[in-house]
Amino acid sequence: MRRILIAEDEVRVAAFLDKGLQANGFKTAIATTGPDAIAYALDGDYELIVLDLGLPGKDGLSVLEELRGQGCYIPIVILTARDDITDKLTGFELGADDYVTKPFRFEELLARIRARLRTAPATAEQDWVLTHRIIVLNLRTRIVQVDEQVIELSAREFTLAETFMNHPGQVLSREQLLDRVWGYDYAPGSNVVDVYVGYLRKKLGSRLIETVRGMGYRMPG
């Protein structure tokens, strides 16, 4: 049975999530403060965290930052009443995997949780490492090597590189990359994918990501 940590201080919301997730076959635990969420996540064998931003003791963004800083890279879905684009950008830059705004439909949250669990890396040690040509990504330590040289990537750059390496030779459209890397819709005409592909090319090598005119980008197989 897959285990999910619910980090939520509102009793009614926590109980609602707990009941709904258990009814759909998950085993759950509830943390009601930021420090508790960190302790539970680091000590427990959880496969995903539903993280509220308004936790007492330490807010959700601080919890997220600390978990990622301590090498905890299980999927995290942020759940919050805040609908501020700055909070969303900060959450994704710190390593969040998805973002759901209250009020929400449980079916939507459940679908997002299942999607993140499907794409989460396996727990076997060898499955934490992706290798393609001269690039090595360690999903546990977040260390990136190109031709045996360590390269610094931001959280978003790392996720973009991971997406390409999980689909070698496959053309990925800008819309697919927005959905898989950013997890929410940008304004029509946004060039954020092109900008980040440019960042990756500078760091990983210009030949390792190809432009397919009129279609998107791909990492040659």
Coordinates of C-alpha atoms in Angstrom, one line a residue:
M1 CA 0.0 0.0 0.0
R2 CA 1.4 3.4 -1.0
R3 CA 2.0 5.9 1.8
I4 CA 1.2 9.6 1.6
L5 CA 2.0 12.2 4.2
I6 CA -0.6 14.9 4.6
A7 CA 1.0 18.1 6.0
E8 CA -2.1 20.2 6.8
D9 CA -3.0 22.1 10.0
E10 CA -6.7 22.7 9.2
V11 CA -8.4 19.8 11.0
R12 CA -11.4 19.6 8.6
V13 CA -9.2 19.6 5.5
A14 CA -6.8 17.1 6.9
A15 CA -9.6 14.7 7.8
F16 CA -11.2 15.2 4.4
L17 CA -7.9 14.3 2.7
D18 CA -7.2 11.4 5.0
K19 CA -10.6 9.8 4.5
G20 CA -10.5 10.3 0.7
L21 CA -7.0 9.0 0.2
Q22 CA -7.6 6.0 2.4
A23 CA -10.8 5.2 0.5
N24 CA -8.7 5.1 -2.7
G25 CA -6.2 2.6 -1.3
F26 CA -3.5 4.8 0.2
K27 CA -2.0 4.6 3.7
T28 CA -1.8 8.1 5.2
A29 CA -0.3 10.0 8.1
I30 CA -1.0 13.6 9.1
A31 CA 1.5 16.3 10.2
T32 CA 0.0 19.5 11.5
T33 CA 3.1 21.7 11.9
G34 CA 6.1 22.5 9.7
P35 CA 8.6 20.9 12.0
D36 CA 6.5 17.7 12.3
A37 CA 6.1 17.6 8.5
I38 CA 9.9 17.6 8.1
A39 CA 10.4 15.0 10.8
Y40 CA 7.7 12.7 9.4
A41 CA 9.1 13.1 5.8
L42 CA 12.7 12.3 6.8
D43 CA 11.9 9.5 9.1
G44 CA 9.0 7.8 7.3
D45 CA 8.8 5.7 4.2
Y46 CA 6.4 8.0 2.3
E47 CA 6.0 8.1 -1.5
L48 CA 4.4 11.6 -1.8
I49 CA 3.6 14.6 0.4
V50 CA 0.6 16.8 0.2
L51 CA 2.0 20.0 1.6
D52 CA 0.0 23.1 2.8
L53 CA 1.8 26.4 2.6
G54 CA 0.2 27.8 5.8
L55 CA 1.6 25.4 8.3
P56 CA 2.4 26.8 11.8
G57 CA 6.0 26.6 13.2
K58 CA 7.6 26.6 9.7
D59 CA 5.7 27.5 6.6
G60 CA 5.3 25.2 3.7
L61 CA 7.9 26.9 1.4
S62 CA 10.4 26.6 4.2
V63 CA 9.5 22.9 4.7
L64 CA 9.9 22.3 1.0
E65 CA 13.3 24.1 0.9
E66 CA 14.6 22.2 3.9
L67 CA 13.4 18.8 2.7
R68 CA 15.1 19.3 -0.7
G69 CA 18.2 20.6 1.0
Q70 CA 18.4 17.4 3.0
G71 CA 18.1 15.2 0.0
C72 CA 14.4 14.3 0.3
Y73 CA 13.2 14.2 -3.3
I74 CA 9.9 12.4 -3.1
P75 CA 7.1 14.1 -5.0
I76 CA 5.5 17.1 -3.2
V77 CA 2.1 18.5 -4.2
I78 CA 1.6 22.0 -2.7
L79 CA -2.0 22.6 -1.4
T80 CA -2.8 26.2 -0.5
A81 CA -5.4 28.9 -0.3
R82 CA -2.9 31.3 -1.8
D83 CA -3.4 32.0 -5.5
D84 CA -0.4 34.2 -6.0
I85 CA 1.9 33.6 -9.0
T86 CA 4.9 34.6 -7.0
D87 CA 4.2 31.8 -4.5
K88 CA 3.7 29.3 -7.3
L89 CA 7.0 30.3 -9.0
T90 CA 8.9 30.1 -5.7
G91 CA 7.4 26.7 -4.9
F92 CA 8.4 25.3 -8.3
E93 CA 11.9 26.8 -8.1
L94 CA 12.3 25.2 -4.7
G95 CA 11.4 21.8 -6.1
A96 CA 7.6 21.3 -5.8
D97 CA 6.1 18.9 -8.3
D98 CA 2.6 20.3 -8.5
Y99 CA 0.4 23.0 -7.1
V100 CA -3.3 22.8 -6.2
T101 CA -5.3 25.9 -5.0
K102 CA -8.0 25.7 -2.4
P103 CA -11.0 25.3 -2.8
F104 CA -10.4 22.2 -4.9
R105 CA -12.2 19.1 -6.1
F106 CA -10.8 16.0 -4.5
E107 CA -11.0 14.2 -7.9
E108 CA -8.5 16.7 -9.3
L109 CA -6.1 16.4 -6.4
L110 CA -6.3 12.6 -6.6
A111 CA -5.6 12.6 -10.4
R112 CA -2.5 14.8 -9.8
I113 CA -1.3 12.6 -7.0
R114 CA -1.6 9.5 -9.1
A115 CA 0.1 11.2 -12.0
R116 CA 3.1 12.2 -9.8
L117 CA 3.3 8.7 -8.4
R118 CA 3.4 7.2 -11.9
T119 CA 6.4 9.4 -12.8
A120 CA 8.2 9.2 -9.5
P121 CA 11.6 7.3 -9.7
A122 CA 11.8 3.7 -8.5
T123 CA 13.4 3.1 -5.2
A124 CA 16.1 0.8 -6.3
E125 CA 19.5 2.6 -6.1
Q126 CA 20.4 2.1 -9.8
D127 CA 17.1 3.6 -10.8
W128 CA 18.0 6.9 -9.1
V129 CA 20.6 7.6 -11.8
L130 CA 19.8 8.6 -15.4
T131 CA 22.5 8.4 -18.0
H132 CA 22.4 9.6 -21.6
R133 CA 25.6 10.0 -23.7
I134 CA 27.9 12.1 -21.5
I135 CA 25.2 13.3 -19.1
V136 CA 24.6 11.6 -15.7
L137 CA 21.7 12.8 -13.4
N138 CA 21.5 11.5 -9.9
L139 CA 17.9 11.9 -8.8
R140 CA 18.6 11.3 -5.2
T141 CA 21.6 13.7 -4.7
R142 CA 20.6 16.1 -7.6
I143 CA 24.2 16.0 -8.8
V144 CA 24.6 16.5 -12.5
Q145 CA 27.7 15.5 -14.4
V146 CA 28.6 16.3 -18.0
D147 CA 31.6 14.4 -19.3
E148 CA 32.5 13.7 -15.6
Q149 CA 32.4 17.4 -14.7
V150 CA 29.8 18.5 -12.1
I151 CA 27.4 21.1 -13.4
E152 CA 25.2 23.4 -11.4
L153 CA 21.5 23.3 -12.4
S154 CA 18.6 25.1 -10.8
A155 CA 15.6 23.0 -9.7
R156 CA 13.7 23.8 -12.8
E157 CA 16.6 23.2 -15.1
F158 CA 17.2 19.8 -13.4
T159 CA 13.5 18.8 -13.9
L160 CA 13.7 19.8 -17.6
A161 CA 16.9 17.8 -18.1
E162 CA 15.3 14.8 -16.4
T163 CA 12.2 15.1 -18.6
F164 CA 14.4 15.0 -21.8
M165 CA 16.5 12.1 -20.5
N166 CA 13.4 10.1 -19.7
H167 CA 12.3 10.5 -23.3
P168 CA 15.4 10.1 -25.5
G169 CA 14.8 10.6 -29.2
Q170 CA 11.2 11.7 -28.5
V171 CA 10.0 15.2 -29.7
L172 CA 8.4 17.0 -26.8
S173 CA 6.2 20.0 -27.6
R174 CA 6.4 23.2 -25.6
E175 CA 2.9 22.4 -24.2
Q176 CA 4.1 19.0 -23.0
L177 CA 7.2 20.5 -21.4
L178 CA 5.1 23.2 -19.6
D179 CA 2.8 20.5 -18.2
R180 CA 5.6 18.1 -17.1
V181 CA 8.1 20.6 -15.8
W182 CA 6.0 23.6 -14.7
G183 CA 2.8 21.8 -13.9
Y184 CA 0.5 24.7 -14.6
D185 CA -0.5 26.9 -17.5
Y186 CA 1.6 29.9 -18.5
A187 CA 0.0 32.8 -20.4
P188 CA -0.4 32.1 -24.2
G189 CA 2.8 33.0 -26.1
S190 CA 5.1 32.6 -23.1
N191 CA 8.6 31.7 -24.1
V192 CA 9.7 30.2 -20.8
V193 CA 10.4 26.8 -22.4
D194 CA 12.7 28.3 -25.0
V195 CA 14.5 30.3 -22.3
Y196 CA 15.1 27.3 -20.2
V197 CA 16.2 25.1 -23.1
G198 CA 18.7 27.9 -23.8
Y199 CA 20.0 27.6 -20.3
L200 CA 20.4 23.9 -20.6
R201 CA 22.2 24.1 -23.9
K202 CA 24.7 26.4 -22.3
K203 CA 25.3 24.1 -19.4
L204 CA 25.0 20.6 -21.0
G205 CA 26.1 21.3 -24.5
S206 CA 24.4 22.8 -27.5
R207 CA 24.2 19.5 -29.4
L208 CA 22.5 17.6 -26.7
I209 CA 19.1 19.2 -27.2
E210 CA 17.8 19.6 -30.8
T211 CA 15.1 22.0 -32.1
V212 CA 12.5 20.3 -34.3
R213 CA 11.0 23.2 -36.2
G214 CA 7.3 23.6 -35.7
M215 CA 7.1 20.8 -33.2
G216 CA 9.3 21.3 -30.1
Y217 CA 12.6 19.9 -28.8
R218 CA 14.2 16.5 -28.3
M219 CA 17.3 15.0 -26.8
P220 CA 18.8 12.8 -29.6
G221 CA 18.6 9.1 -28.7

